[in-house]
Short mmCIF file of C-alpha atoms and ligand atoms in Angstrom, two decimals:
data_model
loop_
_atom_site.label_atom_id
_atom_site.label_comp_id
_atom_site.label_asym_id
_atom_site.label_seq_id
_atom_site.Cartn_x
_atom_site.Cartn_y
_atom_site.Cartn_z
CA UNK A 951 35.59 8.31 -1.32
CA UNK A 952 33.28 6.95 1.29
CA UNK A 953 34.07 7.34 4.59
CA UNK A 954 32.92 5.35 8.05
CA UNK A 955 31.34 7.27 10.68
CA UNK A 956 33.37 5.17 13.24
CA UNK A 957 36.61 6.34 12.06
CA UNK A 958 35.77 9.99 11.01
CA UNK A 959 37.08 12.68 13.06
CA UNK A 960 34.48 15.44 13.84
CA UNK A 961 36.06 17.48 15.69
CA UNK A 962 35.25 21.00 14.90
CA UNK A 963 33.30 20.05 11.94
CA UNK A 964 29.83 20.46 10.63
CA UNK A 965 28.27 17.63 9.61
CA UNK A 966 24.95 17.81 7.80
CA UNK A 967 22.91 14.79 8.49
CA UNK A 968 19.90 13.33 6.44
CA UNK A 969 17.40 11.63 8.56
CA UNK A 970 13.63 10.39 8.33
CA UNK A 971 12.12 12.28 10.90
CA UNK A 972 8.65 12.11 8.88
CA UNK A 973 6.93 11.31 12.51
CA UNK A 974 3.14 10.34 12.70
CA UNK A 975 1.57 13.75 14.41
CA UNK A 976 -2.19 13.84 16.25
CA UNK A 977 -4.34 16.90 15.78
CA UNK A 978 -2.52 18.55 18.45
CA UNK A 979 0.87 18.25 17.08
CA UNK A 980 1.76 15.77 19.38
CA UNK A 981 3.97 12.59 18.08
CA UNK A 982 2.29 9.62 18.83
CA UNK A 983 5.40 7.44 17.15
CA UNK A 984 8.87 8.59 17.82
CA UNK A 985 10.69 5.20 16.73
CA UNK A 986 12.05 7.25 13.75
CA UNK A 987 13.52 10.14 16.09
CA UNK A 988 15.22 7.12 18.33
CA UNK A 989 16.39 5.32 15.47
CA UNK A 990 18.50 8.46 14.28
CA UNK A 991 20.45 8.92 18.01
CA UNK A 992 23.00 7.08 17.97
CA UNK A 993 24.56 8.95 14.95
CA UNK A 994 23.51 12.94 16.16
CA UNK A 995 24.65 11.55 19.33
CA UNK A 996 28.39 10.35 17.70
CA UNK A 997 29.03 13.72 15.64
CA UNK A 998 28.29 15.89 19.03
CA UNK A 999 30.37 13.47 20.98
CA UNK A 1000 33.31 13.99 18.24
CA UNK A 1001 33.42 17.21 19.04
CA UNK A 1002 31.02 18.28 15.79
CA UNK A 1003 28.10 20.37 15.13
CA UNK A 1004 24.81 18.90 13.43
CA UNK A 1005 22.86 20.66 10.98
CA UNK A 1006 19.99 18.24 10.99
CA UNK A 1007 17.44 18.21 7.76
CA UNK A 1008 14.51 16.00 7.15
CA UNK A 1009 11.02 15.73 5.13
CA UNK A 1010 7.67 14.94 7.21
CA UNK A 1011 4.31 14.30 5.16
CA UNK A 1012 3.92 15.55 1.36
CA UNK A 1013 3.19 19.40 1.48
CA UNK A 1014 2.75 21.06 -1.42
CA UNK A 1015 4.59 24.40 -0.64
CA UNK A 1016 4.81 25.90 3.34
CA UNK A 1017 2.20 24.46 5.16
CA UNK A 1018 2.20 24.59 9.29
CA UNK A 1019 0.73 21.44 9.70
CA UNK A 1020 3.88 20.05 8.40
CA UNK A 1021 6.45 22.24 10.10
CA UNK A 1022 9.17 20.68 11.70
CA UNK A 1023 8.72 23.27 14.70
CA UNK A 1024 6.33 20.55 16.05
CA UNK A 1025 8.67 18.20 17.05
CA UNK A 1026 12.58 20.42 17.56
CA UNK A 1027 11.59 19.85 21.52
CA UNK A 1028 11.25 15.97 21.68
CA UNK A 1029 14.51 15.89 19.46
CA UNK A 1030 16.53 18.23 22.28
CA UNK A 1031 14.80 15.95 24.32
CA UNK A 1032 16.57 12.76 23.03
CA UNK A 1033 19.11 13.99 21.99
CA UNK A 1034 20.04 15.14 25.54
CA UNK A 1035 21.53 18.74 23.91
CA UNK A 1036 19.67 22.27 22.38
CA UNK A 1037 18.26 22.38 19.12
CA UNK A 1038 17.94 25.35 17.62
CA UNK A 1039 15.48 25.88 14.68
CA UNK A 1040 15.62 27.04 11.24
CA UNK A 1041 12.56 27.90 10.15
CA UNK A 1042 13.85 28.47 6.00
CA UNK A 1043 15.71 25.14 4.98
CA UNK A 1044 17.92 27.70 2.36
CA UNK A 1045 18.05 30.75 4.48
CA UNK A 1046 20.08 29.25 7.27
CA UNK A 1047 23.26 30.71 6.79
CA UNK A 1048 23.64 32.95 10.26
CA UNK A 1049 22.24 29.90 12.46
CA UNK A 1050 24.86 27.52 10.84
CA UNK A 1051 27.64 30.38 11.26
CA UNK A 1052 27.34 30.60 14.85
CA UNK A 1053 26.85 26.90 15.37
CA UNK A 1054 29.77 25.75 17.68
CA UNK A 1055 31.05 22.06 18.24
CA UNK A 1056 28.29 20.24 20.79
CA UNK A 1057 25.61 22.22 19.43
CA UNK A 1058 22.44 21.14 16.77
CA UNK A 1059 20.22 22.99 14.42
CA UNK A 1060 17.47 21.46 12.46
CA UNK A 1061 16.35 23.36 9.14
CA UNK A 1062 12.54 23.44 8.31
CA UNK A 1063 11.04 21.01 5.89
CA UNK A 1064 12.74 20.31 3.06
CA UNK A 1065 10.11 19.80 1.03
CA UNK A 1066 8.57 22.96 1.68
CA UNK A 1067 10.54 23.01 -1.25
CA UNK A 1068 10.01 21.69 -4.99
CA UNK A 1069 13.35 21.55 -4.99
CA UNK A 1070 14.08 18.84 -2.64
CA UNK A 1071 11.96 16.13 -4.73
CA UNK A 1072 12.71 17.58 -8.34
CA UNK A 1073 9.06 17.77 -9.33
CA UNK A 1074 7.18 20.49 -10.45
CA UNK A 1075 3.91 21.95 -8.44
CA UNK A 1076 1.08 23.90 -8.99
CA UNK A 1077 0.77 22.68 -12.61
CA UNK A 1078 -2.63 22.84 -14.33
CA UNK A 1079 -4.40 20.36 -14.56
CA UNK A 1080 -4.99 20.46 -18.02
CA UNK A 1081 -0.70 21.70 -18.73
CA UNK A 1082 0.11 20.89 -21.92
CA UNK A 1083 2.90 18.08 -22.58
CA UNK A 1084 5.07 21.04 -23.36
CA UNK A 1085 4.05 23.02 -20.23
CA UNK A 1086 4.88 19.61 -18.39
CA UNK A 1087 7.83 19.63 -19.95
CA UNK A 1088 9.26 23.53 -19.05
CA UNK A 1089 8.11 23.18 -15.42
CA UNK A 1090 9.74 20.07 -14.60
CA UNK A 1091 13.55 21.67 -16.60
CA UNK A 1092 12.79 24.66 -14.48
CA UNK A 1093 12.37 22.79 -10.78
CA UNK A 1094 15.45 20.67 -12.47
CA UNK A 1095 17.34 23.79 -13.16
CA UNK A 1096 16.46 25.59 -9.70
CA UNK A 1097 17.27 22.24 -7.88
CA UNK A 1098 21.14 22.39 -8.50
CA UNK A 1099 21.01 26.16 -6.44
CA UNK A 1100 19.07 24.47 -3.50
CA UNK A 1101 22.16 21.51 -3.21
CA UNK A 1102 24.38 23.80 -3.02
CA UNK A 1103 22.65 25.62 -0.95
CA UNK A 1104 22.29 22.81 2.26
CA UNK A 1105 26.01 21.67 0.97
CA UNK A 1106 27.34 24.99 2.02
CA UNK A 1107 26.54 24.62 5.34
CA UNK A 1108 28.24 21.88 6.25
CA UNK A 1109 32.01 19.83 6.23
CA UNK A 1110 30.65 16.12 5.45
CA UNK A 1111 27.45 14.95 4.66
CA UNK A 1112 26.02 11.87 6.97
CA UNK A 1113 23.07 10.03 4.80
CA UNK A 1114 20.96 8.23 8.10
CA UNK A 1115 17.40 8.13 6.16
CA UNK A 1116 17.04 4.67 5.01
CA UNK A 1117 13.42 5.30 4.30
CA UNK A 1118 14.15 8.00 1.90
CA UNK A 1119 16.79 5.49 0.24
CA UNK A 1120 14.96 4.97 -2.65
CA UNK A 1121 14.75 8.35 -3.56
CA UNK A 1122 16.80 10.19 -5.53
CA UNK A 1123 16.12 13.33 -3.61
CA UNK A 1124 18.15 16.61 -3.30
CA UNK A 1125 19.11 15.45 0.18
CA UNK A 1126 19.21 11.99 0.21
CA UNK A 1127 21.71 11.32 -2.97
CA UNK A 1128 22.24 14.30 -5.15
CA UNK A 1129 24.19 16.84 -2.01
CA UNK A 1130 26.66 13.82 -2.06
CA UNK A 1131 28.21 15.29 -4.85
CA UNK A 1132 29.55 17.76 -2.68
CA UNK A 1133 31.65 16.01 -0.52
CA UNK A 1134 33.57 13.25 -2.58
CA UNK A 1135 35.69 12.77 0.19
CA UNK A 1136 33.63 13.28 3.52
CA UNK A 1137 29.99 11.40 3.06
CA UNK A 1138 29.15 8.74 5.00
CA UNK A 1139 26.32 6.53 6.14
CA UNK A 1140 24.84 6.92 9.35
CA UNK A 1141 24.30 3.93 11.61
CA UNK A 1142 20.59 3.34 11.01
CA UNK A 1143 21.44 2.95 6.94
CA UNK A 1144 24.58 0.76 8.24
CA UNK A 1145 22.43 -1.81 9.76
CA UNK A 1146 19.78 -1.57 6.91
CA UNK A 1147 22.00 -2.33 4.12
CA UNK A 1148 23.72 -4.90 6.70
CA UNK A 1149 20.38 -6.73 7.04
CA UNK A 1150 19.82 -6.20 3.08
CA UNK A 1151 23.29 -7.91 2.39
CA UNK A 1152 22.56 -10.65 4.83
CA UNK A 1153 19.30 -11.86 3.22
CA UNK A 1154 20.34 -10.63 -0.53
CA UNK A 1155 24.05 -11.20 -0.53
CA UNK A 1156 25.30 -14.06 2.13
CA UNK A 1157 22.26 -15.98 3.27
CA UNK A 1158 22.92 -18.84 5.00
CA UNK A 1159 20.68 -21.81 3.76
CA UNK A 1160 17.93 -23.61 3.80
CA UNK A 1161 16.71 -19.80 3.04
CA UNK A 1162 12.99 -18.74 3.49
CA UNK A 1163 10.80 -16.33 2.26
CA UNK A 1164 7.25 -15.26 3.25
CA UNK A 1165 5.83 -13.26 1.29
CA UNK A 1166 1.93 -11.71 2.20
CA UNK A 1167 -0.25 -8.67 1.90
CA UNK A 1168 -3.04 -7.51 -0.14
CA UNK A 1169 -1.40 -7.67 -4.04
CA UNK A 1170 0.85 -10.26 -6.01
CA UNK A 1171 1.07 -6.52 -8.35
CA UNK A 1172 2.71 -4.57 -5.77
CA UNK A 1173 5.09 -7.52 -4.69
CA UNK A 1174 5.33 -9.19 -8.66
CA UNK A 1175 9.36 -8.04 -8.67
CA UNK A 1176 9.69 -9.23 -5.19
CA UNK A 1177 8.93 -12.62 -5.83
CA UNK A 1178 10.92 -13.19 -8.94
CA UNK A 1179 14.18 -11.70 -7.36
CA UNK A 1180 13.42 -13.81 -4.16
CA UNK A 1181 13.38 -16.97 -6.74
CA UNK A 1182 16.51 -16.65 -7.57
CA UNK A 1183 17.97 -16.36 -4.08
CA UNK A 1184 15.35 -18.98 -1.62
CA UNK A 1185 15.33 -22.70 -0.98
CA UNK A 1186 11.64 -22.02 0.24
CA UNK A 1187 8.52 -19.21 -0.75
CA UNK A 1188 5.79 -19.00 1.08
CA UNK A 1189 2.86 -16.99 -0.50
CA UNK A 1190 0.63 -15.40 1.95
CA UNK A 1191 -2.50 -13.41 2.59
CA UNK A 1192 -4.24 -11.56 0.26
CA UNK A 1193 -2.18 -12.11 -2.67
CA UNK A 1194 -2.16 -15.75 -2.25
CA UNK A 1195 -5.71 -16.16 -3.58
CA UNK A 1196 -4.30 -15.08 -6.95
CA UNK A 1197 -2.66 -18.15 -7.19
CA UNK A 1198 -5.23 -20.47 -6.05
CA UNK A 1199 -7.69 -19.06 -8.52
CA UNK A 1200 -4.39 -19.48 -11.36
CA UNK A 1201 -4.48 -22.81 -10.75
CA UNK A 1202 -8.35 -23.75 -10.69
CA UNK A 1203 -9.16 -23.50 -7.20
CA UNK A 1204 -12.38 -21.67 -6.11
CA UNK A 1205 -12.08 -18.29 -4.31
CA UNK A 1206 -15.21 -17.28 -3.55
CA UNK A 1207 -15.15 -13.29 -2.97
CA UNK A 1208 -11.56 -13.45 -1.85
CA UNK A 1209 -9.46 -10.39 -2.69
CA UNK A 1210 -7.26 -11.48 -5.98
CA UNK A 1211 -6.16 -9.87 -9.19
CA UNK A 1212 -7.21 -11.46 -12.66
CA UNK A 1213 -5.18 -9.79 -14.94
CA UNK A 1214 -2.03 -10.70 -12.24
CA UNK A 1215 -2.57 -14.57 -12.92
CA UNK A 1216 -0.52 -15.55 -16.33
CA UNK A 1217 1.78 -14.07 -13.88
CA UNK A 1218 1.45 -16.51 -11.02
CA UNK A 1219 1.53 -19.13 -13.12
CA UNK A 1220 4.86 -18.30 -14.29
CA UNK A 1221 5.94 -17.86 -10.87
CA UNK A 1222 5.37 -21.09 -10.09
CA UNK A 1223 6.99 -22.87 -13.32
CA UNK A 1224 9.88 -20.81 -12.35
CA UNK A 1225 9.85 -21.90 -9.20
CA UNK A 1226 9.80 -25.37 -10.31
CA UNK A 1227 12.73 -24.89 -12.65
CA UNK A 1228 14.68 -23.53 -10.02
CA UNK A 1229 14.08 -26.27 -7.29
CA UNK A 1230 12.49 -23.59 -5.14
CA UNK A 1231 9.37 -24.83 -3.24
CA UNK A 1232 6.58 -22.60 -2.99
CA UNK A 1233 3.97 -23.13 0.14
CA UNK A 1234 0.76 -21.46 -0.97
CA UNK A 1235 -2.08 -21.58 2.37
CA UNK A 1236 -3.51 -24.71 1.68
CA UNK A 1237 -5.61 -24.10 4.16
CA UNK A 1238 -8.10 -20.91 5.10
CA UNK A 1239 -10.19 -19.03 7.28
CA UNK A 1240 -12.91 -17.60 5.58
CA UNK A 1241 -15.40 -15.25 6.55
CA UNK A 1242 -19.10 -14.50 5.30
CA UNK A 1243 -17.93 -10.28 5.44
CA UNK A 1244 -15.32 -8.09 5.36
CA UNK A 1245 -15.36 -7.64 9.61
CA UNK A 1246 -14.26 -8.89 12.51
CA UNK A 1247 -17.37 -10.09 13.61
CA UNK A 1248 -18.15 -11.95 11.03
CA UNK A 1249 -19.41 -15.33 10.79
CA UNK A 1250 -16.06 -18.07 10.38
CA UNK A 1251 -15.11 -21.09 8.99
CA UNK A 1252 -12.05 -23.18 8.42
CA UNK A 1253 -11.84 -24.36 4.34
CA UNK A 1254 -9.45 -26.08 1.85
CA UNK A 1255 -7.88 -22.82 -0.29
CA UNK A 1256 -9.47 -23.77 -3.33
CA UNK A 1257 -13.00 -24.43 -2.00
CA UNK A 1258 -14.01 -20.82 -0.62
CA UNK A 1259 -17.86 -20.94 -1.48
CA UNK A 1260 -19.28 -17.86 -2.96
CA UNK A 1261 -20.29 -15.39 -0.35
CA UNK A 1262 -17.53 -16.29 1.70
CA UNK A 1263 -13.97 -14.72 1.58
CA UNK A 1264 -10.57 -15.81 2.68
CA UNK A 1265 -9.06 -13.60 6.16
CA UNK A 1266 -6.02 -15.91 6.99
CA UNK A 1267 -4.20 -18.89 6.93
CA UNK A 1268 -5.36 -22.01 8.67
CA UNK A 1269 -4.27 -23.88 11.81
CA UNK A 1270 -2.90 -26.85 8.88
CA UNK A 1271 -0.93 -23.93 6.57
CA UNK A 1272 0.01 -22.46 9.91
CA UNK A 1273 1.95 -26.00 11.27
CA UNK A 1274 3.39 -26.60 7.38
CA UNK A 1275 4.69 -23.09 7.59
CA UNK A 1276 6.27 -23.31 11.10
CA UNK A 1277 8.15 -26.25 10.39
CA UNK A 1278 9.26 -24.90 6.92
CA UNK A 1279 10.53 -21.97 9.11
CA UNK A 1280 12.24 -23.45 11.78
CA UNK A 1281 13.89 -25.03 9.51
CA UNK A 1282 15.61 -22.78 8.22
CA UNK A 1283 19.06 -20.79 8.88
CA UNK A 1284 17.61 -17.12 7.16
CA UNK A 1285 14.07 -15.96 6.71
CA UNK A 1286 12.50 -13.20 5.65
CA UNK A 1287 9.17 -11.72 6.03
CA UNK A 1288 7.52 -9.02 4.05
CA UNK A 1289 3.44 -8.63 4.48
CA UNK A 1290 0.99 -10.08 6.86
CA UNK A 1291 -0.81 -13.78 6.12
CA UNK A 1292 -3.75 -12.11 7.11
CA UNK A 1293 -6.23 -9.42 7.42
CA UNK A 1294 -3.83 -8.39 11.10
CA UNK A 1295 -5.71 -5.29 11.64
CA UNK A 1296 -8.98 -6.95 12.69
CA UNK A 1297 -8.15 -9.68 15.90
CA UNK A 1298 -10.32 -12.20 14.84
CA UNK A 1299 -8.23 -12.89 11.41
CA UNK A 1300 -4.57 -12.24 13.46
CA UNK A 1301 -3.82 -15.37 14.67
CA UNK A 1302 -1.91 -16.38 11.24
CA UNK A 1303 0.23 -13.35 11.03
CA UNK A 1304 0.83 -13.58 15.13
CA UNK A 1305 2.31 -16.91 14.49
CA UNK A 1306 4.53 -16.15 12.25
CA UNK A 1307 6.02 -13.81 14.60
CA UNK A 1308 6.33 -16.38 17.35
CA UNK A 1309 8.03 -18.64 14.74
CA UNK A 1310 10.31 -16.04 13.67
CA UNK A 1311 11.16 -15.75 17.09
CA UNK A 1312 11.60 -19.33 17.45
CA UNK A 1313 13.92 -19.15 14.81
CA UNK A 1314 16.00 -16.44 15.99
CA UNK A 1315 16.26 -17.72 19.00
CA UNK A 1316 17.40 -21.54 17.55
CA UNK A 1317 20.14 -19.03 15.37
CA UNK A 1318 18.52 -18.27 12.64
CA UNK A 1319 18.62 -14.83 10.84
CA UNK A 1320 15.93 -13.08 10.32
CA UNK A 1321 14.59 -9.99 8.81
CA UNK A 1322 11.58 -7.94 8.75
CA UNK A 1323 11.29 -5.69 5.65
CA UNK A 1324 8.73 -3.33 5.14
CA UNK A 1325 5.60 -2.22 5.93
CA UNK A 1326 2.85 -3.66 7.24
CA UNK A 1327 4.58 -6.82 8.98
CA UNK A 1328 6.59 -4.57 10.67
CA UNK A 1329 3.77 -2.75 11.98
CA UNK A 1330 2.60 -6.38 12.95
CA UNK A 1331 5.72 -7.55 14.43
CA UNK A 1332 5.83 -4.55 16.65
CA UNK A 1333 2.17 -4.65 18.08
CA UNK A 1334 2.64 -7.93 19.01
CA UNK A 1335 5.78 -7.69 21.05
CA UNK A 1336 8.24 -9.45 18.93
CA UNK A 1337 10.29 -6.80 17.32
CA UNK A 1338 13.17 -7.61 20.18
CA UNK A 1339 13.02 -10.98 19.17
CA UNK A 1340 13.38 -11.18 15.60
CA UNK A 1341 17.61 -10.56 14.21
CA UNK A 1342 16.39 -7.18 12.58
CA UNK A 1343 13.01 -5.12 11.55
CA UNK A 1344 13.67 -2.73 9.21
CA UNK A 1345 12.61 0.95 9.42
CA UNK A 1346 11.89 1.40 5.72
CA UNK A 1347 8.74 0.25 3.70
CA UNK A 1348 9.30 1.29 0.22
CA UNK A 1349 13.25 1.50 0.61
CA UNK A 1350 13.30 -2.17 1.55
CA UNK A 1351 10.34 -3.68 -1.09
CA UNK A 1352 12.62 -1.71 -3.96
CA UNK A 1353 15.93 -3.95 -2.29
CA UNK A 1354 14.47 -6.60 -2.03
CA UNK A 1355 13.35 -6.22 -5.63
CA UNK A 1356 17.29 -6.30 -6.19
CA UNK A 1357 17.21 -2.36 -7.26
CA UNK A 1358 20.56 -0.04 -6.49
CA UNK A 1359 18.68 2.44 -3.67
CA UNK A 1360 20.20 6.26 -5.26
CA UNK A 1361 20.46 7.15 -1.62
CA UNK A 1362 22.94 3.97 -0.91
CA UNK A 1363 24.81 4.47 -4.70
CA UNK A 1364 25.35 8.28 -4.00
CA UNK A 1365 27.70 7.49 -0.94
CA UNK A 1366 29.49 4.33 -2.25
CA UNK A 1367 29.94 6.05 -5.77
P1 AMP B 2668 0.63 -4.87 1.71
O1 AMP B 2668 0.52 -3.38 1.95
O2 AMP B 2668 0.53 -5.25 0.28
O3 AMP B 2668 1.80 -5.50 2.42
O4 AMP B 2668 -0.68 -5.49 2.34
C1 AMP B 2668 -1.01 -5.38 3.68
C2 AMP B 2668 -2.48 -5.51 3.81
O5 AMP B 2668 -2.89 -6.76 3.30
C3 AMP B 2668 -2.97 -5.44 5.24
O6 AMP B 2668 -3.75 -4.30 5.41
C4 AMP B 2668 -3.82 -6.72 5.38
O7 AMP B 2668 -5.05 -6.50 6.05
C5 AMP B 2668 -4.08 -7.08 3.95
N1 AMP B 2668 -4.42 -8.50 3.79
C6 AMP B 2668 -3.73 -9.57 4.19
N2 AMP B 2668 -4.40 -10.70 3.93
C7 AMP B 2668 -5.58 -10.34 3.37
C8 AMP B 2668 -6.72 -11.05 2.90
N3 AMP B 2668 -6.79 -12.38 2.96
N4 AMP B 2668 -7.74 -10.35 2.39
C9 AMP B 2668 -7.68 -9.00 2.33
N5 AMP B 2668 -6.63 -8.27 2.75
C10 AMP B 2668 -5.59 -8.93 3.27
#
């Protein structure tokens, strides 16, 4: 049975606690981005204050076996740090036995990488690359076999398991969904995976309407199951960036060298019959800044969509797409945003994707909901100041695209099942 970390009583209990401390690190081991660390306080901070201990585990990059670059000794000082307490260190994820025995309540350990392990993602390593089917097939039952003895393992440490990694979520990792098993009546979600699935439910589950959707970034392939499950919840989809040239070019329109995927168009099409069926209006850029290269200091010029001359290549959505879109958003009661309208990264092709973080904000503050999901418009709304002023930005990228596709997240099922 699921509990609530609200109502839980810690005291004099171990509680082992997933989190995504997968921090960006400089050459000098140095974190240059500790939202992820912040993000996870306020449920470390809630165990200790209950009078528990916290046996804290985490991945950070993709090592292939021990590797120091990836070591979570790099960071165990900025976590005592915010978390205002000692951390002590374990520097073998499984061999942590005598550091959790003499753990007592107000006190923290953190256990090495967990994917110093195989074990923690299930998948084989080190496999030729010419392995035989069969070979493929032996390894990946024998990291299967070996990963039941690692659970157990990090479950023995601990009295309830707290899952806080929402961008793990979509993994069904050894940590993140299968340890649950262990503890049918003491797992829990932490506070940061809380207001995720909060946001997710608020968007997915009980939007208020007119509902809007923008949808940008580079491909319609990565973001294909996005847009059909958004069709069947949105009043209103707007296409953007990138991917957005796909459809012009479906539909006749000239593209010049803009970025767009051929073999993605039969698709686009049937997006927008859908969408037609359904009553849900799609606003593609009608209007777009094009550029005669790939740079910020290129040469610019302000075109109908469909009439990008050859040579020239579409950057981001035009002062008229810009005004349609604002008013489509304001609008609205809930909007979400996934993927810049632009090519954000270089200044001179920003000022799409900047406003529509001002008219996110505008919405938000008229009472609108609205979300941030994933990746790079996060990244965007946060440069630019607005992530205060926006209902919620969420911390994972491929967690939320795979919600927002409408898919069950293992690391969400394992606690409510
Ligand atoms: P995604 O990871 O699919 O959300 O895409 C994000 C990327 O899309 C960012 O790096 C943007 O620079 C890029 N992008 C947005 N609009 C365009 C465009 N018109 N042409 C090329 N890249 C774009």
């Amino acid at each position: 049975m699921q509990q609530h970390i609200d109502s839980y009583d810690f005291a004099g209990k171990k509680a082992i606690v997933r989190v995504d401390f997968n921090v960006p690190l400089n050459e000098q081991f140095e974190i240059t981005d500790d939202t992820r660390i912040r993000r996870a306080m306020p449920t470390l901070k809630k165990v200790l204050a209950g009078g528990g201990s916290l046996i804290i585990m985490s991945h950070l990059g993709r090592p292939k076996g021990v590797t120091d670059k990836f070591s979570l000794k790099h960071i165990v000082n900025h976590v005592a740090e915010c978390l205002g307490a000692p951390v002590k260190f374990a520097a073998d994820c499984q061999k942590a036995q005598a550091e959790v025995a003499s753990l007592k309540p107000g006190e923290a350990l953190l256990l090495e990488n967990l994917r110093f392990y195989a074990e923690e993602e299930g998948k084989p390593r080190g496999l030729a690359e010419d392995a035989s089917d069969e070979e493929k097939k032996a390894a990946k039952a024998a990291v299967k076999a070996s990963q039941k003895d690692f659970v157990k393992t990090l479950a023995s440490y601990a009295d309830c398991y707290i899952n806080d990694a929402f961008g793990t979520a979509h993994r069904a990792h050894a940590s993140t969904a299968l340890i649950a098993d262990y503890f049918p009546n003491d797992k829990m979600f932490g506070y940061l995976m809380e207001g995720e699935i909060k946001a997710i439910d608020n968007v997915l589950k009980n939007a208020k309407h007119p509902f809007t959707a923008i949808i940008g970034g580079s491909k319609v392939s990565s973001k294909l199951a996005v847009l059909e499950n958004m069709l069947e919840k949105v009043d209103n989809l707007i296409i953007g960036g990138g991917m957005g040239y796909t459809f012009v070019k479906a539909q006749g329109g000239q593209i010049g060298n803009s970025l767009h995927e051929d073999d993605l168009m039969p698709q686009a099409l049937e997006i927008l019959a859908k969408a037609k069926e359904k009553g849900v209006k799609i606003y593609l850029s009608q209007e777009t800044v094009i550029a005669d290269d790939f740079s910020n200091d290129a040469n610019t010029k302000i075109v109908p969509s469909g009439q990008i001359p050859e040579g020239w290549e579409g950057m981001d959505a035009g002062p008229a797409s810009l005004k349609e879109w604002k008013d489509v958003i304001l609008g609205s009661k809930t909007v979400l945003w996934n993927g810049p309208v632009g090519v954000f990264e270089m200044p001179t092709f920003a000022k799409g994707t900047l406003q529509i973080a001002e008219d996110l904000a505008e919405a938000t503050a008229k009472g609108a909901y609205t979300l941030v999901g994933g990746g790079d418009s996060v990244a965007a709304v946060t440069q630019m100041g607005y992530a205060e002023k926006v209902s919620y930005v969420s911390t994972g990228g491929g967690a939320m695209l795979e919600a927002l596709e409408g898919k069950e997240l293992p690391g969400i099922a394992a606690i409510r099942g």
